[in-house]
């Protein structure tokens, strides 16, 4: 049985299969409307979510399946002190597959070792978020036409942003990828990523503090929210939260075909005036999240179009 805990759990060819299937689903959604008849998805969300949880639910419903679950730790027995291990043992007999979001890094991995159904990591603390990565890759491949030969800028909270960590991990496996890491000193990528992923694979990257300076080089700009909930003190958050604000003026420095991605939710880091720029694709990106999760569920449950 297969789980999806880290973006590296999928090989490049498995990723391609999922993205290809997502593309087929976009073209012919009706063909997949009964693929998961009689199957149940449990969403176990110990942390807030809008897109991830609802796109998982929409995905399972689009496939003809049903959903059950909880959307906060407070409304589950976690509030009474139940362990993730005990919860997943029980959920394994209620559902066929589950998506888990948890503030503790590694919680979905622990769950997978006690589970008899596939466990999908829907975000674990500041660590990984592999299904956002699938969403991002589908967006890039569909709207940019390729996953190689790209200069990718990541801007904002590169320290705590799990979507950044997962996407970097996944993208280093494609040809000729260059990263431009734009953040204040306090929010640079974690050392393990720099050493074990970028340096170890000899991936070209640079770390800068001014977005405007690098804008003209970028094929993609991945904006991120400063992750308030992961800060140890509020003063630091307040000082850093508006480090970067993308506005129309800054977009003037960008290539005419540069794409702006953002996993959302946005706070202040992208001014709403950018939303009408055809290069701003973050809402389209959120839509792709449903199709790619449909493809992932089908793959993990080993079901086909019917
Ligand atoms: C992201 C997350 O939860 O990590 N949101 C999402 O799943 N689309 C990004 C964020 O919360 O900033």
Tab-separated table of C-alpha atoms and ligand atoms in Angstrom:
chain	number	residue	atom	x	y	z
A	1	UNK	CA	0.000	0.000	0.000
A	2	UNK	CA	1.203	3.452	-0.857
A	3	UNK	CA	1.060	6.682	1.167
A	4	UNK	CA	2.027	10.203	0.133
A	5	UNK	CA	4.009	11.758	2.959
A	6	UNK	CA	6.894	13.500	1.200
A	7	UNK	CA	7.052	14.814	-2.378
A	8	UNK	CA	9.877	12.330	-2.896
A	9	UNK	CA	7.535	9.391	-2.311
A	10	UNK	CA	6.609	9.820	-5.978
A	11	UNK	CA	9.192	9.182	-8.678
A	12	UNK	CA	9.374	11.586	-11.609
A	13	UNK	CA	7.535	9.058	-13.763
A	14	UNK	CA	4.799	8.556	-11.130
A	15	UNK	CA	4.461	12.341	-10.931
A	16	UNK	CA	4.068	12.460	-14.681
A	17	UNK	CA	1.360	9.781	-14.535
A	18	UNK	CA	-0.585	11.811	-11.958
A	19	UNK	CA	-0.223	15.074	-13.884
A	20	UNK	CA	-1.223	13.324	-17.136
A	21	UNK	CA	-4.281	11.828	-15.460
A	22	UNK	CA	-5.191	15.245	-13.990
A	23	UNK	CA	-4.973	16.644	-17.531
A	24	UNK	CA	-7.331	13.930	-18.811
A	25	UNK	CA	-9.742	14.661	-15.959
A	26	UNK	CA	-9.750	18.372	-16.901
A	27	UNK	CA	-10.632	17.451	-20.488
A	28	UNK	CA	-13.266	14.851	-19.724
A	29	UNK	CA	-14.459	15.118	-16.102
A	30	UNK	CA	-17.615	13.048	-16.700
A	31	UNK	CA	-15.564	9.967	-17.514
A	32	UNK	CA	-14.369	9.869	-13.896
A	33	UNK	CA	-17.670	10.630	-12.157
A	34	UNK	CA	-18.074	7.069	-10.833
A	35	UNK	CA	-14.470	5.988	-10.339
A	36	UNK	CA	-14.741	6.036	-6.539
A	37	UNK	CA	-18.344	4.884	-6.099
A	38	UNK	CA	-18.734	3.414	-2.628
A	39	UNK	CA	-15.331	4.702	-1.436
A	40	UNK	CA	-14.831	7.064	1.494
A	41	UNK	CA	-12.230	9.753	2.105
A	42	UNK	CA	-11.572	10.865	5.692
A	43	UNK	CA	-10.171	14.373	6.163
A	44	UNK	CA	-8.355	14.632	9.505
A	45	UNK	CA	-7.455	18.301	9.868
A	46	UNK	CA	-5.792	19.340	13.119
A	47	UNK	CA	-4.932	22.765	11.628
A	48	UNK	CA	-6.960	25.391	9.714
A	49	UNK	CA	-7.466	24.927	5.999
A	50	UNK	CA	-9.781	26.126	3.266
A	51	UNK	CA	-8.430	25.034	-0.101
A	52	UNK	CA	-6.664	21.846	0.839
A	53	UNK	CA	-9.526	20.295	2.776
A	54	UNK	CA	-12.305	21.464	0.505
A	55	UNK	CA	-10.427	20.555	-2.673
A	56	UNK	CA	-9.850	17.051	-1.263
A	57	UNK	CA	-13.539	16.786	-0.492
A	58	UNK	CA	-14.568	18.181	-3.881
A	59	UNK	CA	-12.138	15.747	-5.522
A	60	UNK	CA	-13.654	12.706	-3.794
A	61	UNK	CA	-17.219	13.886	-4.467
A	62	UNK	CA	-16.356	14.478	-8.153
A	63	UNK	CA	-15.188	10.861	-8.296
A	64	UNK	CA	-18.500	9.592	-6.943
A	65	UNK	CA	-17.171	8.852	-3.456
A	66	UNK	CA	-18.138	10.270	-0.053
A	67	UNK	CA	-16.301	12.198	2.616
A	68	UNK	CA	-16.199	12.318	6.398
A	69	UNK	CA	-13.871	13.973	8.857
A	70	UNK	CA	-13.116	16.832	11.192
A	71	UNK	CA	-11.726	20.282	10.497
A	72	UNK	CA	-10.071	21.195	13.790
A	73	UNK	CA	-8.254	19.412	16.590
A	74	UNK	CA	-10.772	20.906	19.047
A	75	UNK	CA	-13.657	19.035	17.475
A	76	UNK	CA	-11.865	15.681	17.522
A	77	UNK	CA	-10.734	13.428	20.360
A	78	UNK	CA	-7.273	14.997	20.055
A	79	UNK	CA	-8.750	17.577	22.443
A	80	UNK	CA	-9.159	14.705	24.967
A	81	UNK	CA	-5.558	13.619	24.489
A	82	UNK	CA	-5.939	10.843	21.918
A	83	UNK	CA	-2.784	10.024	19.943
A	84	UNK	CA	-2.584	10.198	16.165
A	85	UNK	CA	-1.696	6.485	16.217
A	86	UNK	CA	-4.950	5.523	17.955
A	87	UNK	CA	-7.034	7.865	15.806
A	88	UNK	CA	-5.725	6.442	12.541
A	89	UNK	CA	-6.213	2.836	13.675
A	90	UNK	CA	-9.882	3.592	14.143
A	91	UNK	CA	-10.300	5.721	11.009
A	92	UNK	CA	-8.765	2.880	9.008
A	93	UNK	CA	-11.945	0.921	9.614
A	94	UNK	CA	-14.229	3.860	8.725
A	95	UNK	CA	-12.705	5.059	5.442
A	96	UNK	CA	-10.717	3.832	2.425
A	97	UNK	CA	-8.179	6.686	2.292
A	98	UNK	CA	-7.351	9.699	4.439
A	99	UNK	CA	-5.806	13.143	4.168
A	100	UNK	CA	-4.191	14.475	7.337
A	101	UNK	CA	-3.014	17.973	8.220
A	102	UNK	CA	-1.198	18.387	11.522
A	103	UNK	CA	0.869	21.130	13.202
A	104	UNK	CA	3.542	18.591	14.227
A	105	UNK	CA	6.132	17.757	11.620
A	106	UNK	CA	6.119	14.036	10.991
A	107	UNK	CA	2.595	13.341	12.363
A	108	UNK	CA	1.270	11.989	9.024
A	109	UNK	CA	4.356	9.783	8.751
A	110	UNK	CA	3.670	8.347	12.197
A	111	UNK	CA	0.024	7.846	11.218
A	112	UNK	CA	1.042	5.969	8.072
A	113	UNK	CA	2.916	3.398	10.127
A	114	UNK	CA	-0.259	2.535	12.069
A	115	UNK	CA	-2.679	2.825	9.184
A	116	UNK	CA	-4.224	0.142	7.040
A	117	UNK	CA	-5.450	2.732	4.480
A	118	UNK	CA	-3.374	5.171	2.355
A	119	UNK	CA	-2.435	8.327	4.284
A	120	UNK	CA	-1.892	11.582	2.410
A	121	UNK	CA	0.070	14.335	4.110
A	122	UNK	CA	-2.017	17.484	3.686
A	123	UNK	CA	0.635	19.613	5.429
A	124	UNK	CA	2.760	18.812	8.491
A	125	UNK	CA	3.936	21.886	10.415
A	126	UNK	CA	6.634	23.805	8.588
A	127	UNK	CA	7.845	20.649	6.892
A	128	UNK	CA	6.090	19.344	3.773
A	129	UNK	CA	2.933	19.783	1.725
A	130	UNK	CA	3.188	17.313	-1.156
A	131	UNK	CA	-0.312	17.771	-2.574
A	132	UNK	CA	0.269	21.513	-2.880
A	133	UNK	CA	3.372	20.540	-4.832
A	134	UNK	CA	1.263	18.420	-7.182
A	135	UNK	CA	-1.040	21.415	-7.606
A	136	UNK	CA	1.917	23.704	-8.302
A	137	UNK	CA	3.471	21.291	-10.801
A	138	UNK	CA	0.191	20.867	-12.672
A	139	UNK	CA	-0.195	24.660	-12.803
A	140	UNK	CA	3.349	25.181	-14.078
A	141	UNK	CA	3.192	22.364	-16.611
A	142	UNK	CA	-0.206	23.438	-17.947
A	143	UNK	CA	0.324	27.188	-18.057
A	144	UNK	CA	4.052	27.346	-18.757
A	145	UNK	CA	4.219	24.232	-20.909
A	146	UNK	CA	7.243	22.704	-19.207
A	147	UNK	CA	8.805	21.658	-15.901
A	148	UNK	CA	12.413	22.091	-17.026
A	149	UNK	CA	14.571	25.076	-18.089
A	150	UNK	CA	13.074	27.427	-15.533
A	151	UNK	CA	14.327	30.165	-13.245
A	152	UNK	CA	12.049	29.993	-10.240
A	153	UNK	CA	11.844	32.766	-7.647
A	154	UNK	CA	10.523	31.948	-4.177
A	155	UNK	CA	9.645	35.025	-2.156
A	156	UNK	CA	8.599	35.557	1.453
A	157	UNK	CA	8.743	33.042	4.283
A	158	UNK	CA	11.131	30.407	2.978
A	159	UNK	CA	11.925	29.194	6.484
A	160	UNK	CA	8.512	28.031	7.639
A	161	UNK	CA	6.733	27.765	4.273
A	162	UNK	CA	6.153	24.042	3.775
A	163	UNK	CA	4.880	24.573	0.228
A	164	UNK	CA	8.286	26.031	-0.673
A	165	UNK	CA	10.184	23.132	0.896
A	166	UNK	CA	8.154	20.523	-0.944
A	167	UNK	CA	8.246	22.284	-4.306
A	168	UNK	CA	12.024	22.779	-4.156
A	169	UNK	CA	12.442	19.096	-3.294
A	170	UNK	CA	10.306	18.080	-6.251
A	171	UNK	CA	11.713	20.545	-8.808
A	172	UNK	CA	15.396	19.725	-8.339
A	173	UNK	CA	14.671	16.503	-10.213
A	174	UNK	CA	13.930	18.336	-13.479
A	175	UNK	CA	16.575	19.594	-15.950
A	176	UNK	CA	18.119	23.033	-15.778
A	177	UNK	CA	16.260	24.487	-12.825
A	178	UNK	CA	17.626	27.613	-11.183
A	179	UNK	CA	16.336	29.033	-7.906
A	180	UNK	CA	16.290	32.641	-6.750
A	181	UNK	CA	15.465	32.717	-3.048
A	182	UNK	CA	14.109	36.091	-1.971
A	183	UNK	CA	13.639	36.597	1.772
A	184	UNK	CA	14.851	38.533	4.793
A	185	UNK	CA	17.802	36.891	6.597
A	186	UNK	CA	15.514	35.564	9.325
A	187	UNK	CA	13.296	33.717	6.839
A	188	UNK	CA	15.852	31.977	4.612
A	189	UNK	CA	15.364	28.319	3.653
A	190	UNK	CA	16.328	25.784	6.351
A	191	UNK	CA	19.914	24.520	6.372
A	192	UNK	CA	18.890	20.939	5.539
A	193	UNK	CA	17.360	22.131	2.269
A	194	UNK	CA	20.387	24.213	1.349
A	195	UNK	CA	22.884	21.469	2.146
A	196	UNK	CA	21.109	18.181	1.528
A	197	UNK	CA	18.953	19.186	-1.423
A	198	UNK	CA	20.439	22.182	-3.263
A	199	UNK	CA	24.180	21.745	-2.619
A	200	UNK	CA	24.026	17.942	-2.716
A	201	UNK	CA	22.418	18.026	-6.172
A	202	UNK	CA	24.534	20.978	-7.371
A	203	UNK	CA	21.467	23.044	-8.112
A	204	UNK	CA	22.257	26.663	-8.987
A	205	UNK	CA	20.634	29.112	-6.568
A	206	UNK	CA	21.153	32.531	-5.054
A	207	UNK	CA	19.734	34.205	-1.973
A	208	UNK	CA	18.725	37.862	-2.251
A	209	UNK	CA	16.773	40.432	-0.265
A	210	UNK	CA	15.339	42.737	-2.920
A	211	UNK	CA	12.579	41.439	-5.164
A	212	UNK	CA	12.794	44.181	-7.846
A	213	UNK	CA	16.461	43.408	-8.564
A	214	UNK	CA	15.764	39.833	-9.665
A	215	UNK	CA	12.300	40.232	-11.176
A	216	UNK	CA	13.537	40.438	-14.823
A	217	UNK	CA	15.283	37.026	-14.554
A	218	UNK	CA	12.320	35.018	-13.351
A	219	UNK	CA	10.125	32.625	-15.322
A	220	UNK	CA	8.029	31.937	-12.236
A	221	UNK	CA	7.529	33.906	-9.040
A	222	UNK	CA	6.175	31.847	-6.138
A	223	UNK	CA	4.930	34.269	-3.467
A	224	UNK	CA	4.272	33.070	0.076
A	225	UNK	CA	2.574	34.274	3.225
A	226	UNK	CA	4.684	34.914	6.329
A	227	UNK	CA	3.606	31.940	8.476
A	228	UNK	CA	2.346	33.731	11.585
A	229	UNK	CA	1.405	30.520	13.387
A	230	UNK	CA	4.992	29.189	13.318
A	231	UNK	CA	6.640	32.216	14.974
A	232	UNK	CA	7.802	32.003	18.559
A	233	UNK	CA	7.078	35.648	19.265
A	234	UNK	CA	4.645	38.128	17.799
A	235	UNK	CA	7.146	41.006	17.602
A	236	UNK	CA	9.226	39.130	15.048
A	237	UNK	CA	6.129	38.369	13.009
A	238	UNK	CA	5.022	42.006	13.021
A	239	UNK	CA	8.498	43.148	11.971
A	240	UNK	CA	8.728	40.653	9.100
A	241	UNK	CA	5.162	40.244	7.898
A	242	UNK	CA	5.250	42.935	5.223
A	243	UNK	CA	8.803	42.293	4.028
A	244	UNK	CA	7.585	41.908	0.448
A	245	UNK	CA	4.500	43.233	-1.240
A	246	UNK	CA	4.071	42.455	-4.916
A	247	UNK	CA	2.248	45.267	-6.706
A	248	UNK	CA	1.666	46.435	-10.281
A	249	UNK	CA	4.777	48.600	-10.203
A	250	UNK	CA	7.003	45.621	-9.398
A	251	UNK	CA	5.241	43.546	-12.060
A	252	UNK	CA	6.530	46.047	-14.637
A	253	UNK	CA	10.026	44.641	-14.110
A	254	UNK	CA	8.916	41.078	-14.890
A	255	UNK	CA	9.021	39.179	-18.179
A	256	UNK	CA	5.811	39.404	-20.161
A	257	UNK	CA	5.264	35.644	-19.646
A	258	UNK	CA	6.421	35.306	-16.046
A	259	UNK	CA	3.769	33.558	-13.944
A	260	UNK	CA	2.918	34.526	-10.369
A	261	UNK	CA	1.936	31.593	-8.168
A	262	UNK	CA	0.842	31.594	-4.532
A	263	UNK	CA	-0.507	28.604	-2.571
A	264	UNK	CA	-2.973	30.997	-0.824
A	265	UNK	CA	-4.224	32.214	1.583
A	266	UNK	CA	-2.809	35.638	0.729
A	267	UNK	CA	-2.539	38.283	3.417
A	268	UNK	CA	-0.673	41.438	2.273
A	269	UNK	CA	2.072	39.987	0.114
A	270	UNK	CA	0.249	40.415	-3.195
A	271	UNK	CA	-1.657	43.619	-3.696
A	272	UNK	CA	-5.142	42.922	-5.083
A	273	UNK	CA	-4.363	45.185	-8.069
A	274	UNK	CA	-2.138	42.344	-9.377
A	275	UNK	CA	-5.132	39.971	-9.595
A	276	UNK	CA	-6.163	41.312	-12.999
A	277	UNK	CA	-2.703	40.881	-14.493
A	278	UNK	CA	-2.878	37.869	-16.864
A	279	UNK	CA	0.388	36.646	-15.337
A	280	UNK	CA	-1.284	36.210	-11.927
A	281	UNK	CA	-2.420	32.576	-11.910
A	282	UNK	CA	-2.946	31.841	-8.214
A	283	UNK	CA	-6.711	31.430	-8.445
A	284	UNK	CA	-6.356	29.112	-11.431
A	285	UNK	CA	-3.731	27.239	-9.376
A	286	UNK	CA	-6.274	26.668	-6.585
A	287	UNK	CA	-8.692	25.252	-9.166
A	288	UNK	CA	-6.075	22.813	-10.465
A	289	UNK	CA	-5.777	21.508	-6.895
A	290	UNK	CA	-9.065	19.652	-7.280
A	291	UNK	CA	-8.089	17.849	-10.499
A	292	UNK	CA	-4.696	16.784	-9.254
A	293	UNK	CA	-6.166	15.482	-5.997
A	294	UNK	CA	-8.713	13.499	-8.018
A	295	UNK	CA	-5.813	11.948	-9.915
A	296	UNK	CA	-3.893	11.233	-6.703
A	297	UNK	CA	-6.873	9.579	-4.991
A	298	UNK	CA	-7.422	7.408	-8.087
A	299	UNK	CA	-3.793	6.386	-8.126
A	300	UNK	CA	-3.602	5.547	-4.413
A	301	UNK	CA	-6.892	3.620	-4.499
A	302	UNK	CA	-5.861	1.967	-7.769
A	303	UNK	CA	-9.146	2.774	-9.491
A	304	UNK	CA	-9.724	3.635	-13.142
A	305	UNK	CA	-12.261	5.593	-15.159
A	306	UNK	CA	-15.469	3.572	-15.440
B	1	LIG	C1	-0.546	26.683	2.454
B	1	LIG	C2	-0.294	25.808	3.659
B	1	LIG	O1	-1.224	25.432	4.361
B	1	LIG	O2	0.867	25.489	3.858
B	1	LIG	N1	-1.884	26.761	2.105
B	1	LIG	C3	-2.425	25.795	1.309
B	1	LIG	O3	-2.477	24.639	1.665
B	1	LIG	N2	-2.829	26.149	0.092
B	1	LIG	C4	0.122	27.999	2.521
B	1	LIG	C5	-0.110	28.888	3.699
B	1	LIG	O4	-0.855	28.559	4.620
B	1	LIG	O5	0.462	29.974	3.691
